[in-house]
Amino acid sequence: MLKRKVITEFRRHNRSSRWNADAHLRAHERSANVEDDAIMRVDTCQLAANNPIEDFYSAAKCLSSRAFLFGVFDGHGGQQCSRHISTNLYPYLCASVLKKHEVVDYPSDQRLEWLFSSSDGHLPNAFKGRETQHIAEYHKQFKKNANAYTGTVREALKLAFETCDKDLAENALPSAKGVIDRHAAMVAASGSCCTLAHIRSRHLHVANLGDAAAVLGVVNPNGSVTARQLSRAHCVDNADEVHRIRIAHPASESQTVLRGGRLLGELFPLRAFGDVRYKWPLDLQKVVLEPLGHPPPQHLFTPPYLSTSPEVFYHKLTPNDRFLVLATDGLWEWLDPDTVVRLVHDHTLGTITQQPYVPKSGTSLRQVREQLKDRARGEQKTKKPIDENCATHIIRHALGGVSGGATKQYERLIDILQVPPGRARNYRDDITVIVIHFNETFLDGHEDDEE
Amino acid sequence: MIGHRLARWRWARSYTTAVANADVVVCGGGISGTSIAYHLAKRGKKVALVEKDSIGCSGATGLSAGLVSSPIFWQDTSLQAIAQASLDLYSHLATTCKFRYIKCGRTYLASSMANEILLRRMYSRGVVHNDKVELLDCQSEMLERWPFLQTEDVQLALFSPEDVALDPVALCQHLALIAKDYGALIYESNPVLEVHIGDEKQVYGVSTKMGFIETSHFVDAAGIWAGSHLVKALPHQHVQTAAYPCTYSYIHTSKLPTGSVSDMTPIFNDLDGNVMLRTTSFKTLCAGFAEESIRPLARQTGSATPWQHPEPDWNTFDPNLEKLISRCPMLGDCNHGDLIVGMEAYTPDKLPTIGESSQAKGYWVMCGMNGQGLSLAGGLGKILGELMCESQSSTADVARVDVGRFIDLHANNQYLIGRTPEVAALTYSNLYHSHQCHTARNLRMAPIYHQLRDAGAVFGEIMGYERPLWFEKTPKTERNALMSGQDALIGKPEWFERVASEYEACRERVGLMDMSSFSKYDITGEDAVEYLQFLCSANVDEPIGTTVYTGMQHQKGGYVTDCTLSRLGEKKFFMVAPTIQQERVLVWMKKWQAILKARVHVQDVTGAYTALDLIGPSSRYLMGDITGLSMSSNDFPTFRCQEINIGMATGIRAISVTHCGELGWVIYVPNEVAQNVYEKILDAGKEYSLQHAGYYTLRQLRIEKFYVYWGQDINATVTPVECGRLFRVDFKKDFIGKKALEEQVERGVSKRFVQLLVDGHDKETDPWPQGGETILKDGRAVGLTTSAAYGFTLGCQVCIGYVENKEFGVSPEFVSSGHFEIDIAGKRFTCRLNVHSPSLPMISSEHPLHYRPTQ
């Protein structure tokens, strides 16, 4: 009697802890059917490690050029900057539509249509007015600037990024009366990496700043899937970045500019929004930031050290390109791009990513055949993955591992999810994943010869 | 004795300190590496063998099951010779050394008509040399001999007694030991770090982990690691090879639960199931070659990387297991054992690769064994030894296995990834010349490819180039225009009626053939005439506008290639050679250019021209119509060349040689205007009922005229004297191989090419000749056919082949007397022999001033 009770209790506990893990994982998942142009569906999911979370994501459509914009924003030193960028970068992007891509010329404040965002866009009213003004001005400048207006998407994206960052920093400057806006100063003092996908018809641009990454899943003719990396992390592992930074500063600083794999010994990403501590000259920092408790970094001799110019990759989508994964570095610490695309591909096919079959000892070859047959049958029957949402599916496998079956996976998941946000930062980073599924029929049929 | 001891002491010491120099450094201690080291050391070369691990243990050799196929398996005569040389070597070693060597034989099982004929052909070529080869067609007899097999569906079984199961590791170690006795230095645990090349890309040394070895010859026999050694001075920092690693899986399990298996039980190859079974008194090995179970692996980079076993994949092995259990039901009761997945290097054409790489002088390769390493490496080592020491091989013709058969595209990883799993699946299949792979297709295509496809072309690949084989009558637009698989070996092939109609057009009206795949070269420069005079055996110093058919001979008189040379200017020649010669001829010409220090420039222009062959009596009028020039036999006789315009298109080279002995022209059209010219020809051709023709038509046309082709009939082992081309040789000038030919003329030949007309052959029901059939004179084997086709005018099967009489030579009486037969798949047919090209009647119009290619 007692024994049965124990077993039941155990089962209940088991079920409930599994249920808890699932609920925890799925708490911030979101799925949107877009079915417009090249985009079929977008899956997102987020898992916090910081408290509050410093990762943000948002998606929008530019009505003027009919381009879709998807971005993941990985904040550091506070969530203010990433939160600010995740909503305020988009108007700049919409304001920098090239002349040849302008389908309808809306005024700069009516160009943006939000699809979704993990941050609310409500800003203090006073602040908002200033932003609108900035954007209107930028829009005017952009249209006047013949080079930019008739240039390339790459340049337009760069300009939008840089202007957005410039205005963000400007907001933090003392006003004519010498008043400092605390909120704006916090935004400027914290920082944010960003990976942004700009998809117009079948033209995909990925603008990257920092250490998040975009990976394209390409299906080979034989049915296997390969990962194509569309971004490069801007950190010390990237030799080009290191070179770029080293030559930008005098030789006397060669010992201090990059120390312990970090910029000035402090900052991990080598390009970011905000982080004016690495951009502003020392005297300005003393006036604005120091009173707010942000001392300037050591060895600050020749600012700026940090760039806001994104690296932009272009890719023309083909029918073989099935999906794009945007994720912050929290994910890439756990999984490599090849595994991620395999997971997404298997998920879309509706099959479980399985470990290879290994016969148990003592099985005869005939039994091996039967077991293989059963397995093949089972694959058809129980092929449904646990999560509907593809991004959740990735995070589940990132934290729970790919091997060892469902029980083992849950064990690890429950283990790692038990740690409360805040303390969890010691074990993992915030994770944000966006999976953009492309419309194969659109890519197959539609052919335009621009660009 | 003392000397011997001293030498021993020196060798012993060499284990610890690196030598300063060696004649040859061999990389790889597998069967390839030890075989070549053995053969070179035996020839007195100072060899250093460098192995990154230990002899015989790492790589594919160490994982192999130790099964050696006897020569009977191969259709190709050179491979038969290579396999025979391997067997001879191993059996010789088995008598002097102690290692496991069991002559257990092999049984091939066929359960379909196609494979039955395959076995009958195998039997027919095997029984000539060994009367112990058996054919069994009675199922109960099979069951009696091998009671553990399920034989109900087996139509025919062939027992080949010469096949061997041996211990591959011990074999390698013995080879290395003997090589050491001959003075070779063996370094184990010593990976090659870099191969150094210096001036003119000549190898001068090899860096290994133990030190630098000075040498001028490096042999890359590193198996799946071949081509991965660092060579800094090359564009890719390594030599590119056309071999790629794929998996090779087999199950290693316990003994079959029956008393009827012993170590002498033969190896079983089920041809239809594509599986192999080796049972002994203590274990069972079973391999399967289903294409889906084979996967290409990443190319191994850096020889220092450890051997990484690919993960065993039972799922993909399942189809093989099904076939194995159904063939041998008892196997199902065995323990699951181990699924062993090895790696083996495969090439695009299932033939190994040996020879000196054209990318670096002194860099020799021997790799790409295609799962038959043990069967071939012994002989290949011998041949490579001959090539390195004597520059020609006397064991076998190397054209089919040398590196020169590949061009850049073959070494492309993507191409190899696509092709090699299919090749690996064909490990135990017999491929005939008509065989076409289904992977890695549509790579090189003529500009008019799509027009030809719409016109009904069925394409076959050669050197990556898609060439129309024949044209379907009513082509469907949504069809697969790429031929794959091979022609039926018995009865009329599917294309017969179509080729008959194309043939008729070429003989009586006009046919249009795409010959763009042929290798083309521009040869220009101050010394062009002298240079070519020395390379070619015919006189090429003819007036501008003349085309000469000539051979290029090597020092022993054999054909390096045959070609047509058209003189376009005082110092400008245009050369056309067989498709498969694209790289080989270029290497040969560049080699001699360097030796002679000739001021010439040789440029490969194969990809720049589309070649259209207009064949047939009406071609003269059609050519006149499209060019506006007179094409009469006085104004543009045969064997002439001229640059012409067709419509608006210019720069077209017209040569009045059709490569099949008919009247006609091949026009070489610059690719950019090819479509324009093609459409113009089709338009103008309507009046003459122009018809498309494919490559198969060319085969039938040329064979009737006894037109021998390089690569099919003749090769480096055949001289012009033997194939009736002496009238093309000009002994008044000096050329490579002149001395050898003069000697041969004086001495007479022991081998002679003949044309065979097969009597009493029913083309509907009899097995068709394919080349490689035995020729019998009064019941005694005297030669082999080399190629075959159907003679539509002669109304019978026509073969080209050679007859041989090593003792007394081939005199006219030898050919004219006696009763000649050929043996096609065990069935004998009476033949008439021709030594010269026959005169072929024509129904219509103008008979060309008849060209007799063989005299």
Short mmCIF file of C-alpha atoms in Angstrom, two decimals, chain B residues 379-611:
data_model
loop_
_atom_site.label_atom_id
_atom_site.label_comp_id
_atom_site.label_asym_id
_atom_site.label_seq_id
_atom_site.Cartn_x
_atom_site.Cartn_y
_atom_site.Cartn_z
CA GLY B 379 50.76 -5.34 -59.23
CA LEU B 380 50.46 -1.56 -59.14
CA GLY B 381 53.61 -1.37 -57.03
CA LYS B 382 55.41 -3.36 -59.68
CA ILE B 383 54.11 -1.11 -62.43
CA LEU B 384 54.94 2.08 -60.57
CA GLY B 385 58.44 0.69 -60.07
CA GLU B 386 58.71 0.16 -63.82
CA LEU B 387 57.39 3.63 -64.53
CA MET B 388 59.84 5.23 -62.12
CA CYS B 389 62.86 3.28 -63.31
CA GLU B 390 62.16 2.69 -66.99
CA SER B 391 59.46 5.29 -67.77
CA GLN B 392 57.31 2.59 -69.45
CA SER B 393 55.59 -0.41 -67.96
CA SER B 394 55.96 -3.83 -69.48
CA THR B 395 53.48 -5.51 -67.13
CA ALA B 396 50.34 -3.79 -68.36
CA ASP B 397 49.08 -0.77 -70.21
CA VAL B 398 48.72 2.04 -67.70
CA ALA B 399 46.40 4.34 -69.62
CA ARG B 400 43.36 3.27 -67.61
CA VAL B 401 45.05 3.70 -64.24
CA ASP B 402 47.50 6.54 -64.62
CA VAL B 403 46.98 10.02 -63.18
CA GLY B 404 46.95 11.54 -66.65
CA ARG B 405 43.39 10.37 -67.24
CA PHE B 406 42.06 12.98 -64.83
CA ILE B 407 41.63 16.68 -65.31
CA ASP B 408 41.03 19.35 -62.68
CA LEU B 409 37.31 18.69 -62.40
CA HIS B 410 37.95 15.14 -61.18
CA ALA B 411 39.81 16.45 -58.15
CA ASN B 412 37.00 18.78 -57.15
CA ASN B 413 35.65 17.79 -53.75
CA GLN B 414 32.02 18.47 -54.61
CA TYR B 415 32.30 16.32 -57.72
CA LEU B 416 33.90 13.52 -55.76
CA ILE B 417 31.38 13.73 -52.93
CA GLY B 418 28.64 13.29 -55.50
CA ARG B 419 30.29 10.51 -57.45
CA THR B 420 32.26 8.34 -55.05
CA PRO B 421 29.41 6.75 -53.04
CA GLU B 422 27.98 5.44 -56.29
CA VAL B 423 31.40 4.10 -57.27
CA ALA B 424 31.77 2.48 -53.85
CA ALA B 425 28.42 0.76 -54.35
CA LEU B 426 29.78 -0.76 -57.56
CA THR B 427 32.81 -2.34 -55.85
CA TYR B 428 31.82 -5.85 -56.89
CA SER B 429 30.07 -4.98 -60.14
CA ASN B 430 31.60 -5.48 -63.54
CA LEU B 431 31.54 -2.29 -65.56
CA TYR B 432 31.61 -2.30 -69.34
CA HIS B 433 32.48 0.60 -71.61
CA SER B 434 28.82 1.55 -71.95
CA HIS B 435 28.43 2.02 -68.19
CA GLN B 436 27.30 5.45 -67.09
CA CYS B 437 27.06 6.74 -63.54
CA HIS B 438 23.94 8.56 -62.42
CA THR B 439 25.66 10.96 -60.03
CA ALA B 440 27.73 14.08 -60.66
CA ARG B 441 26.32 14.60 -64.13
CA ASN B 442 25.66 17.62 -66.33
CA LEU B 443 28.99 19.20 -65.56
CA ARG B 444 30.55 20.09 -68.90
CA MET B 445 28.04 20.82 -71.60
CA ALA B 446 28.19 22.18 -75.13
CA PRO B 447 26.46 25.53 -75.73
CA ILE B 448 23.93 23.64 -77.83
CA TYR B 449 23.24 21.08 -75.08
CA HIS B 450 19.61 22.12 -74.66
CA GLN B 451 18.93 22.13 -78.38
CA LEU B 452 20.38 18.66 -78.62
CA ARG B 453 18.33 17.57 -75.64
CA ASP B 454 15.18 18.90 -77.25
CA ALA B 455 16.14 17.06 -80.42
CA GLY B 456 16.04 13.83 -78.41
CA ALA B 457 19.62 13.33 -77.35
CA VAL B 458 20.40 10.74 -74.70
CA PHE B 459 23.63 11.78 -73.07
CA GLY B 460 26.59 9.84 -71.80
CA GLU B 461 29.38 11.36 -69.76
CA ILE B 462 33.04 11.30 -70.70
CA MET B 463 35.60 13.39 -68.79
CA GLY B 464 32.66 15.21 -67.21
CA TYR B 465 31.39 16.15 -70.67
CA GLU B 466 27.85 15.21 -71.66
CA ARG B 467 27.99 13.76 -75.15
CA PRO B 468 24.90 12.62 -77.09
CA LEU B 469 24.98 8.84 -77.47
CA TRP B 470 21.90 8.55 -79.60
CA PHE B 471 18.73 10.47 -80.36
CA GLU B 472 15.26 9.34 -79.39
CA LYS B 473 12.63 9.49 -82.07
CA THR B 474 9.84 11.13 -80.12
CA PRO B 475 11.46 12.72 -77.12
CA LYS B 476 9.26 13.73 -74.22
CA THR B 477 10.11 17.09 -72.73
CA GLU B 478 9.98 15.84 -69.15
CA ARG B 479 12.40 12.99 -69.57
CA ASN B 480 15.69 12.11 -67.99
CA ALA B 481 18.07 12.61 -70.88
CA LEU B 482 21.05 11.17 -69.04
CA MET B 483 21.86 7.55 -69.65
CA SER B 484 22.76 5.58 -66.54
CA GLY B 485 23.65 1.95 -66.03
CA GLN B 486 24.93 -0.11 -68.93
CA ASP B 487 23.73 -1.76 -72.12
CA ALA B 488 22.27 -5.23 -71.91
CA LEU B 489 24.98 -7.76 -72.65
CA ILE B 490 22.59 -10.03 -74.45
CA GLY B 491 20.21 -9.19 -77.26
CA LYS B 492 19.68 -5.91 -79.04
CA PRO B 493 20.32 -2.82 -76.91
CA GLU B 494 17.50 -0.29 -76.61
CA TRP B 495 19.18 2.15 -78.98
CA PHE B 496 19.61 -0.27 -81.85
CA GLU B 497 16.81 0.97 -84.13
CA ARG B 498 17.68 4.60 -83.53
CA VAL B 499 21.36 4.11 -84.28
CA ALA B 500 20.44 2.16 -87.41
CA SER B 501 18.53 5.17 -88.68
CA GLU B 502 21.30 7.60 -87.72
CA TYR B 503 23.83 5.34 -89.38
CA GLU B 504 21.83 5.30 -92.56
CA ALA B 505 21.67 9.12 -92.57
CA CYS B 506 25.43 9.36 -92.19
CA ARG B 507 26.09 6.85 -94.93
CA GLU B 508 23.55 8.00 -97.50
CA ARG B 509 22.56 11.58 -96.65
CA VAL B 510 24.07 13.75 -93.97
CA GLY B 511 24.31 13.41 -90.22
CA LEU B 512 25.24 15.97 -87.59
CA MET B 513 27.26 14.86 -84.61
CA ASP B 514 28.47 16.75 -81.55
CA MET B 515 32.14 15.97 -81.05
CA SER B 516 32.98 18.85 -78.73
CA SER B 517 34.45 16.57 -76.11
CA PHE B 518 37.55 15.84 -78.22
CA SER B 519 40.70 17.39 -76.79
CA LYS B 520 41.91 20.37 -78.78
CA TYR B 521 45.19 22.24 -78.62
CA ASP B 522 46.77 25.22 -80.32
CA ILE B 523 50.48 24.76 -80.89
CA THR B 524 52.36 27.86 -81.94
CA GLY B 525 55.88 29.25 -81.78
CA GLU B 526 59.22 29.57 -83.52
CA ASP B 527 60.10 25.88 -83.27
CA ALA B 528 56.60 24.47 -83.79
CA VAL B 529 57.46 22.53 -86.94
CA GLU B 530 60.72 20.99 -85.70
CA TYR B 531 59.15 20.24 -82.34
CA LEU B 532 56.15 18.46 -83.83
CA GLN B 533 58.27 16.64 -86.36
CA PHE B 534 60.20 15.13 -83.48
CA LEU B 535 57.13 14.23 -81.45
CA CYS B 536 55.01 12.81 -84.27
CA SER B 537 55.81 9.77 -86.33
CA ALA B 538 54.18 11.12 -89.52
CA ASN B 539 55.58 13.97 -91.56
CA VAL B 540 53.75 17.08 -90.39
CA ASP B 541 55.79 19.59 -92.39
CA GLU B 542 53.15 19.82 -95.09
CA PRO B 543 51.82 23.00 -96.72
CA ILE B 544 49.54 25.30 -94.75
CA GLY B 545 45.98 24.03 -94.92
CA THR B 546 46.94 20.38 -94.68
CA THR B 547 45.70 18.02 -91.98
CA VAL B 548 47.80 15.04 -91.02
CA TYR B 549 46.68 12.04 -89.06
CA THR B 550 49.60 10.96 -86.94
CA GLY B 551 50.65 9.06 -83.89
CA MET B 552 52.90 10.30 -81.14
CA GLN B 553 55.18 7.46 -80.15
CA HIS B 554 57.17 6.92 -77.01
CA GLN B 555 60.72 5.60 -77.01
CA LYS B 556 59.56 2.00 -77.36
CA GLY B 557 57.39 2.82 -80.35
CA GLY B 558 53.99 2.54 -78.66
CA TYR B 559 51.30 5.14 -79.07
CA VAL B 560 51.30 7.95 -76.51
CA THR B 561 48.34 9.15 -78.49
CA ASP B 562 47.01 9.47 -81.98
CA CYS B 563 45.82 12.82 -83.23
CA THR B 564 45.12 14.98 -86.24
CA LEU B 565 47.36 17.97 -86.75
CA SER B 566 46.07 20.78 -88.94
CA ARG B 567 48.53 23.35 -90.11
CA LEU B 568 46.84 26.73 -89.86
CA GLY B 569 49.91 28.88 -90.38
CA GLU B 570 53.63 28.75 -90.94
CA LYS B 571 54.15 28.16 -87.23
CA LYS B 572 50.67 27.39 -86.04
CA PHE B 573 49.05 24.00 -85.65
CA PHE B 574 45.69 22.88 -84.38
CA MET B 575 45.70 19.47 -82.79
CA VAL B 576 42.73 17.23 -82.08
CA ALA B 577 43.18 14.18 -79.83
CA PRO B 578 40.81 11.69 -78.15
CA THR B 579 38.70 13.06 -75.30
CA ILE B 580 40.39 11.05 -72.58
CA GLN B 581 43.78 12.43 -73.59
CA GLN B 582 43.14 16.00 -72.51
CA GLU B 583 45.63 16.01 -69.66
CA ARG B 584 47.95 13.19 -70.65
CA VAL B 585 48.93 14.61 -74.04
CA LEU B 586 49.45 18.05 -72.62
CA VAL B 587 51.80 16.66 -69.99
CA TRP B 588 53.66 14.67 -72.63
CA MET B 589 54.04 17.69 -74.92
CA LYS B 590 55.12 20.00 -72.10
CA LYS B 591 57.64 17.41 -70.92
CA TRP B 592 59.28 17.24 -74.34
CA GLN B 593 59.07 20.96 -74.79
CA ALA B 594 61.21 21.30 -71.68
CA ILE B 595 63.63 18.55 -72.73
CA LEU B 596 64.07 19.96 -76.25
CA LYS B 597 63.99 23.54 -74.94
CA ALA B 598 61.66 24.20 -77.87
CA ARG B 599 60.23 27.65 -78.33
CA VAL B 600 56.63 26.56 -78.66
CA HIS B 601 53.44 27.37 -76.85
CA VAL B 602 50.92 24.60 -76.31
CA GLN B 603 47.47 25.76 -75.30
CA ASP B 604 44.56 23.55 -74.36
CA VAL B 605 41.54 24.99 -76.19
CA THR B 606 39.17 22.07 -75.58
CA GLY B 607 36.63 24.22 -73.83
CA ALA B 608 36.74 27.02 -76.39
CA TYR B 609 35.25 25.25 -79.38
CA THR B 610 32.10 23.33 -80.13
CA ALA B 611 32.91 20.63 -82.65
#
